[in-house]
mmCIF file of C-alpha atoms in Angstrom:
data_model
loop_
_atom_site.group_PDB
_atom_site.id
_atom_site.type_symbol
_atom_site.label_atom_id
_atom_site.label_comp_id
_atom_site.label_asym_id
_atom_site.label_seq_id
_atom_site.Cartn_x
_atom_site.Cartn_y
_atom_site.Cartn_z
ATOM 1 C CA MET E 1 16.376 -27.831 -62.299
ATOM 2 C CA LEU E 2 16.957 -27.721 -58.546
ATOM 3 C CA LEU E 3 19.286 -24.710 -58.909
ATOM 4 C CA ALA E 4 16.731 -22.876 -61.041
ATOM 5 C CA PHE E 5 13.980 -23.578 -58.471
ATOM 6 C CA LEU E 6 16.112 -22.259 -55.590
ATOM 7 C CA VAL E 7 16.988 -19.110 -57.526
ATOM 8 C CA SER E 8 13.371 -18.407 -58.441
ATOM 9 C CA ASP E 9 12.220 -19.099 -54.857
ATOM 10 C CA THR E 10 14.858 -16.748 -53.439
ATOM 11 C CA THR E 11 13.902 -14.071 -55.940
ATOM 12 C CA LEU E 12 10.243 -14.398 -54.949
ATOM 13 C CA ARG E 13 11.067 -14.061 -51.237
ATOM 14 C CA LEU E 14 13.123 -10.921 -51.870
ATOM 15 C CA ALA E 15 10.316 -9.434 -53.937
ATOM 16 C CA LEU E 16 7.779 -10.044 -51.151
ATOM 17 C CA LEU E 17 10.088 -8.511 -48.535
ATOM 18 C CA LEU E 18 10.599 -5.402 -50.667
ATOM 19 C CA LEU E 19 6.829 -5.102 -51.195
ATOM 20 C CA LEU E 20 6.083 -5.351 -47.459
ATOM 21 C CA ALA E 21 8.804 -2.845 -46.622
ATOM 22 C CA SER E 22 7.284 -0.313 -49.008
ATOM 23 C CA MET E 23 3.781 -0.546 -47.460
ATOM 24 C CA PRO E 24 2.773 1.974 -44.694
ATOM 25 C CA PHE E 25 2.461 0.470 -41.228
ATOM 26 C CA THR E 26 -1.149 0.259 -40.004
ATOM 27 C CA ARG E 27 -1.976 -0.358 -36.333
ATOM 28 C CA LEU E 28 -4.618 -3.030 -36.029
ATOM 29 C CA PRO E 29 -7.263 -2.852 -33.293
ATOM 30 C CA HIS E 30 -6.046 -4.845 -30.319
ATOM 31 C CA HIS E 31 -9.297 -5.259 -28.390
ATOM 32 C CA PRO E 32 -11.581 -8.137 -29.483
ATOM 33 C CA ALA E 33 -14.594 -5.813 -29.427
ATOM 34 C CA MET E 34 -12.834 -3.566 -31.964
ATOM 35 C CA LEU E 35 -11.917 -6.226 -34.512
ATOM 36 C CA ALA E 36 -15.229 -6.144 -36.351
ATOM 37 C CA THR E 37 -15.731 -2.390 -36.573
ATOM 38 C CA GLY E 38 -12.355 -0.833 -35.846
ATOM 39 C CA ARG E 39 -14.050 1.364 -33.213
ATOM 40 C CA GLN E 40 -14.023 0.913 -29.474
ATOM 41 C CA THR E 41 -17.313 -0.256 -27.994
ATOM 42 C CA ALA E 42 -18.665 0.346 -24.509
ATOM 43 C CA ALA E 43 -17.802 -2.178 -21.829
ATOM 44 C CA PRO E 44 -20.674 -4.521 -20.978
ATOM 45 C CA VAL E 45 -22.715 -3.672 -17.890
ATOM 46 C CA GLN E 46 -21.477 -5.842 -15.027
ATOM 47 C CA LEU E 47 -24.618 -5.601 -12.882
ATOM 48 C CA HIS E 48 -28.181 -6.428 -13.851
ATOM 49 C CA VAL E 49 -31.090 -4.987 -11.852
ATOM 50 C CA GLU E 50 -33.557 -7.824 -11.272
ATOM 51 C CA ALA E 51 -35.939 -6.164 -8.819
ATOM 52 C CA VAL E 52 -36.567 -2.800 -7.180
ATOM 53 C CA GLU E 53 -38.356 -2.034 -3.924
ATOM 54 C CA LEU E 54 -39.100 1.610 -3.184
ATOM 55 C CA ASP E 55 -40.392 3.354 -0.091
ATOM 56 C CA VAL E 56 -41.485 6.911 -0.856
ATOM 57 C CA ARG E 57 -42.948 9.666 1.304
ATOM 58 C CA LEU E 58 -44.245 12.811 -0.379
ATOM 59 C CA GLU E 59 -44.101 16.067 1.570
ATOM 60 C CA PRO E 60 -45.667 18.638 -0.776
ATOM 61 C CA THR E 61 -45.414 21.596 1.609
ATOM 62 C CA THR E 62 -41.603 21.347 1.534
ATOM 63 C CA TYR E 63 -41.385 20.063 -2.069
ATOM 64 C CA THR E 64 -39.611 16.969 -0.742
ATOM 65 C CA LEU E 65 -39.667 13.383 -1.965
ATOM 66 C CA ALA E 66 -38.048 11.188 0.700
ATOM 67 C CA ALA E 67 -37.117 7.752 -0.622
ATOM 68 C CA LYS E 68 -35.392 4.479 0.091
ATOM 69 C CA ALA E 69 -34.436 2.528 -3.035
ATOM 70 C CA MET E 70 -33.611 -1.175 -2.634
ATOM 71 C CA LEU E 71 -31.930 -2.610 -5.723
ATOM 72 C CA GLY E 72 -31.864 -6.361 -6.321
ATOM 73 C CA LEU E 73 -28.611 -6.816 -8.247
ATOM 74 C CA ARG E 74 -27.096 -9.781 -10.065
ATOM 75 C CA SER E 75 -23.478 -9.777 -11.188
ATOM 76 C CA ARG E 76 -22.661 -10.699 -14.779
ATOM 77 C CA SER E 77 -18.941 -10.727 -14.067
ATOM 78 C CA LEU E 78 -16.762 -13.811 -13.697
ATOM 79 C CA LYS E 79 -14.690 -11.894 -11.152
ATOM 80 C CA PRO E 80 -15.662 -10.567 -7.701
ATOM 81 C CA LEU E 81 -16.988 -6.998 -7.775
ATOM 82 C CA PRO E 82 -15.452 -4.953 -4.935
ATOM 83 C CA ALA E 83 -17.276 -1.684 -5.682
ATOM 84 C CA ILE E 84 -20.237 -0.179 -7.478
ATOM 85 C CA ARG E 85 -20.899 3.100 -9.280
ATOM 86 C CA LEU E 86 -24.486 4.342 -9.062
ATOM 87 C CA LEU E 87 -25.767 7.058 -11.345
ATOM 88 C CA LEU E 88 -28.544 9.546 -10.623
ATOM 89 C CA PRO E 89 -29.268 11.295 -13.924
ATOM 90 C CA ALA E 90 -30.095 14.895 -14.638
ATOM 91 C CA PRO E 91 -32.322 16.745 -13.879
ATOM 92 C CA PHE E 92 -32.295 15.190 -10.382
ATOM 93 C CA ALA E 93 -28.528 15.182 -9.831
ATOM 94 C CA ALA E 94 -28.494 18.725 -8.458
ATOM 95 C CA ARG E 95 -31.585 18.089 -6.304
ATOM 96 C CA ALA E 96 -30.502 14.930 -4.505
ATOM 97 C CA ARG E 97 -29.276 14.530 -0.974
ATOM 98 C CA ILE E 98 -27.836 11.098 -0.192
ATOM 99 C CA TYR E 99 -28.047 10.000 3.441
ATOM 100 C CA ALA E 100 -26.738 6.432 3.464
ATOM 101 C CA VAL E 101 -25.845 3.369 1.389
ATOM 102 C CA TRP E 102 -25.910 -0.136 2.852
ATOM 103 C CA ASP E 103 -26.257 -3.853 2.168
ATOM 104 C CA HIS E 104 -26.562 -6.991 4.321
ATOM 105 C CA SER E 105 -23.166 -6.321 5.920
ATOM 106 C CA GLY E 106 -24.138 -2.855 7.182
ATOM 107 C CA PHE E 107 -23.502 0.749 6.170
ATOM 108 C CA LEU E 108 -21.015 1.222 3.342
ATOM 109 C CA PRO E 109 -18.513 4.023 2.717
ATOM 110 C CA TRP E 110 -19.360 6.139 -0.307
ATOM 111 C CA TYR E 111 -18.497 9.405 -1.979
ATOM 112 C CA ARG E 112 -20.141 11.554 -4.610
ATOM 113 C CA ALA E 113 -18.652 12.651 -7.894
ATOM 114 C CA ARG E 114 -19.878 14.747 -10.786
ATOM 115 C CA LEU E 115 -20.129 13.187 -14.229
ATOM 116 C CA GLU E 116 -21.129 15.990 -16.604
ATOM 117 C CA ASN E 117 -24.688 16.792 -15.435
ATOM 118 C CA ASP E 118 -25.190 13.510 -13.593
ATOM 119 C CA PHE E 119 -24.607 12.544 -9.965
ATOM 120 C CA LEU E 120 -22.289 9.577 -9.447
ATOM 121 C CA ILE E 121 -22.283 7.624 -6.172
ATOM 122 C CA VAL E 122 -19.235 5.402 -5.708
ATOM 123 C CA THR E 123 -19.265 2.864 -2.885
ATOM 124 C CA THR E 124 -16.990 -0.009 -1.856
ATOM 125 C CA PHE E 125 -18.458 -3.274 -0.593
ATOM 126 C CA THR E 126 -17.320 -4.726 2.715
ATOM 127 C CA GLN E 127 -17.824 -8.113 1.072
ATOM 128 C CA PRO E 128 -17.391 -8.083 -2.731
ATOM 129 C CA ILE E 129 -20.209 -9.504 -4.825
ATOM 130 C CA ARG E 130 -19.080 -12.980 -5.813
ATOM 131 C CA PRO E 131 -18.906 -13.955 -9.497
ATOM 132 C CA LEU E 132 -22.438 -14.190 -10.935
ATOM 133 C CA GLY E 133 -23.725 -13.536 -7.409
ATOM 134 C CA GLN E 134 -26.661 -11.522 -6.078
ATOM 135 C CA ARG E 135 -26.876 -8.594 -3.678
ATOM 136 C CA TRP E 136 -29.494 -6.212 -2.286
ATOM 137 C CA LEU E 137 -28.192 -2.652 -2.109
ATOM 138 C CA VAL E 138 -30.101 0.157 -0.379
ATOM 139 C CA VAL E 139 -29.798 3.912 -0.937
ATOM 140 C CA ARG E 140 -31.652 6.438 1.225
ATOM 141 C CA PHE E 141 -32.033 9.884 -0.320
ATOM 142 C CA ASP E 142 -34.217 12.964 -0.768
ATOM 143 C CA LEU E 143 -35.154 14.932 -3.865
ATOM 144 C CA ASN E 144 -36.129 18.585 -3.572
ATOM 145 C CA PHE E 145 -38.550 19.931 -6.186
ATOM 146 C CA THR E 146 -38.457 23.628 -5.303
ATOM 147 C CA GLY E 147 -38.558 25.560 -8.585
ATOM 148 C CA PHE E 148 -38.563 22.321 -10.592
ATOM 149 C CA ASP E 149 -39.856 22.883 -14.127
ATOM 150 C CA VAL E 150 -39.179 19.854 -16.342
ATOM 151 C CA PRO E 151 -42.616 18.768 -17.626
ATOM 152 C CA ASP E 152 -41.512 15.401 -19.040
ATOM 153 C CA ALA E 153 -39.382 14.334 -16.046
ATOM 154 C CA PRO E 154 -40.144 10.855 -14.599
ATOM 155 C CA ALA E 155 -40.883 12.324 -11.153
ATOM 156 C CA GLN E 156 -43.010 15.360 -10.352
ATOM 157 C CA LEU E 157 -44.033 16.997 -7.087
ATOM 158 C CA THR E 158 -45.845 20.264 -6.426
ATOM 159 C CA PRO E 159 -47.962 21.376 -3.459
ATOM 160 C CA HIS E 160 -51.019 20.117 -5.345
ATOM 161 C CA ALA E 161 -49.982 17.094 -7.442
ATOM 162 C CA ALA E 162 -47.393 14.363 -7.930
ATOM 163 C CA SER E 163 -46.490 11.494 -10.255
ATOM 164 C CA LEU E 164 -43.796 8.815 -10.483
ATOM 165 C CA HIS E 165 -42.523 6.566 -13.260
ATOM 166 C CA ALA E 166 -40.857 3.199 -12.754
ATOM 167 C CA ALA E 167 -37.282 4.526 -13.100
ATOM 168 C CA GLY E 168 -35.195 7.534 -14.025
ATOM 169 C CA TRP E 169 -35.409 9.347 -10.667
ATOM 170 C CA TYR E 170 -33.464 7.034 -8.322
ATOM 171 C CA PRO E 171 -29.872 5.725 -8.563
ATOM 172 C CA LEU E 172 -29.095 2.802 -10.874
ATOM 173 C CA PRO E 173 -25.767 1.100 -11.650
ATOM 174 C CA ALA E 174 -23.706 3.195 -14.050
ATOM 175 C CA GLY E 175 -24.096 1.856 -17.564
ATOM 176 C CA VAL E 176 -27.746 0.897 -17.145
ATOM 177 C CA GLU E 177 -29.608 3.052 -19.645
ATOM 178 C CA PRO E 178 -32.988 4.108 -18.164
ATOM 179 C CA SER E 179 -34.578 4.360 -21.614
ATOM 180 C CA GLN E 180 -33.794 0.656 -22.171
ATOM 181 C CA PHE E 181 -34.482 -0.375 -18.590
ATOM 182 C CA GLN E 182 -36.693 -3.445 -18.185
ATOM 183 C CA LEU E 183 -37.605 -4.519 -14.673
ATOM 184 C CA ASN E 184 -38.939 -7.938 -13.706
ATOM 185 C CA LYS E 185 -40.482 -6.866 -10.412
ATOM 186 C CA LEU E 186 -41.182 -3.576 -8.660
ATOM 187 C CA ARG E 187 -42.783 -2.743 -5.327
ATOM 188 C CA LEU E 188 -43.576 0.785 -4.197
ATOM 189 C CA GLY E 189 -44.562 1.673 -0.667
ATOM 190 C CA LEU E 190 -46.140 5.115 -0.824
ATOM 191 C CA ARG E 191 -47.147 7.668 1.802
ATOM 192 C CA LEU E 192 -49.325 10.547 0.622
ATOM 193 C CA PRO E 193 -50.973 13.398 2.519
ATOM 194 C CA ARG E 194 -54.236 11.892 3.715
ATOM 195 C CA ALA E 195 -56.309 14.492 1.856
ATOM 196 C CA TRP E 196 -54.764 13.559 -1.491
ATOM 197 C CA ARG E 197 -56.402 11.243 -3.991
ATOM 198 C CA LEU E 198 -54.366 8.452 -5.602
ATOM 199 C CA ARG E 199 -54.763 7.300 -9.193
ATOM 200 C CA SER E 200 -52.760 4.098 -9.614
ATOM 201 C CA TYR E 201 -51.851 2.614 -13.004
ATOM 202 C CA THR E 202 -50.779 -0.727 -11.596
ATOM 203 C CA GLU E 203 -51.879 -3.135 -8.860
ATOM 204 C CA SER E 204 -52.376 -1.157 -5.652
ATOM 205 C CA LYS E 205 -53.595 -1.663 -2.104
ATOM 206 C CA HIS E 206 -54.606 0.854 0.558
ATOM 207 C CA LEU E 207 -52.800 -0.099 3.760
ATOM 208 C CA HIS E 208 -53.576 2.546 6.348
ATOM 209 C CA THR E 209 -54.735 6.120 6.880
ATOM 210 C CA GLY E 210 -53.206 8.016 9.774
ATOM 211 C CA THR E 211 -53.571 11.527 11.079
ATOM 212 C CA GLU E 212 -51.277 12.997 8.398
ATOM 213 C CA PHE E 213 -50.581 10.356 5.752
ATOM 214 C CA ALA E 214 -52.344 7.591 3.857
ATOM 215 C CA GLU E 215 -50.232 4.531 3.063
ATOM 216 C CA TYR E 216 -50.432 2.449 -0.112
ATOM 217 C CA GLU E 217 -48.561 -0.416 -1.716
ATOM 218 C CA LEU E 218 -48.160 -0.660 -5.492
ATOM 219 C CA ARG E 219 -46.770 -3.669 -7.346
ATOM 220 C CA ALA E 220 -45.837 -4.212 -10.980
ATOM 221 C CA LYS E 221 -44.138 -6.858 -13.117
ATOM 222 C CA ALA E 222 -42.271 -6.582 -16.414
ATOM 223 C CA VAL E 223 -42.240 -2.788 -16.439
ATOM 224 C CA SER E 224 -40.096 -0.354 -18.412
ATOM 225 C CA ALA E 225 -38.618 2.896 -17.150
ATOM 226 C CA ASN E 226 -41.313 5.039 -18.761
ATOM 227 C CA THR E 227 -44.166 3.123 -17.106
ATOM 228 C CA LEU E 228 -46.279 5.576 -15.103
ATOM 229 C CA LEU E 229 -46.908 4.064 -11.673
ATOM 230 C CA PHE E 230 -49.295 6.642 -10.247
ATOM 231 C CA SER E 231 -50.472 10.214 -10.200
ATOM 232 C CA ALA E 232 -51.946 11.936 -7.163
ATOM 233 C CA TYR E 233 -53.497 15.284 -6.423
ATOM 234 C CA ALA E 234 -54.918 17.319 -3.571
ATOM 235 C CA GLN E 235 -58.693 17.277 -3.289
#
């Protein structure tokens, strides 16, 4: 009985080996994110934008929007983040002029790169963002609207009118999709030509009227990228 069992067991093992040898080799997905679907998925966004503070000056005669965007960032990474990639999407990529990038440690080195039709700003931190840490990052830039003709764009400026949405016209961390962008808190400091009339769609306050500009402050909570903050026009 024992001899018969060993023979049958050996025969079964040989049969299994021959069957496996005859099967084509298939490479299995090696990344955990690919195991369920067999297709590679996008890497998770490492930085979450918790708050945005904007200072904007509109200069209609030169078609210029001068801005300072302050991004309140929180890391979702368990490792220090030594650098950041900021994306300014089309149609503003070709119209942007970046002047400086800085955080609490001072001005940061940066360079620009093209990513299809978008404008990529890559900067290295003097002090990396610690795991799950927070950081305010500031970008000063201009947008020029000469010859601009994109009716549904989130920012508009002509010699006679202007409008701004909550996002889509200033740099955000690469991987943050503006169409899915949800912002907890936004503040906009706005300077308009004093003769212009403001129509605000969120909480607003008139701060000061000077010889050339009128200054306002707009605040909003729980806004999406397509939220219209204001429109303005010459009287």
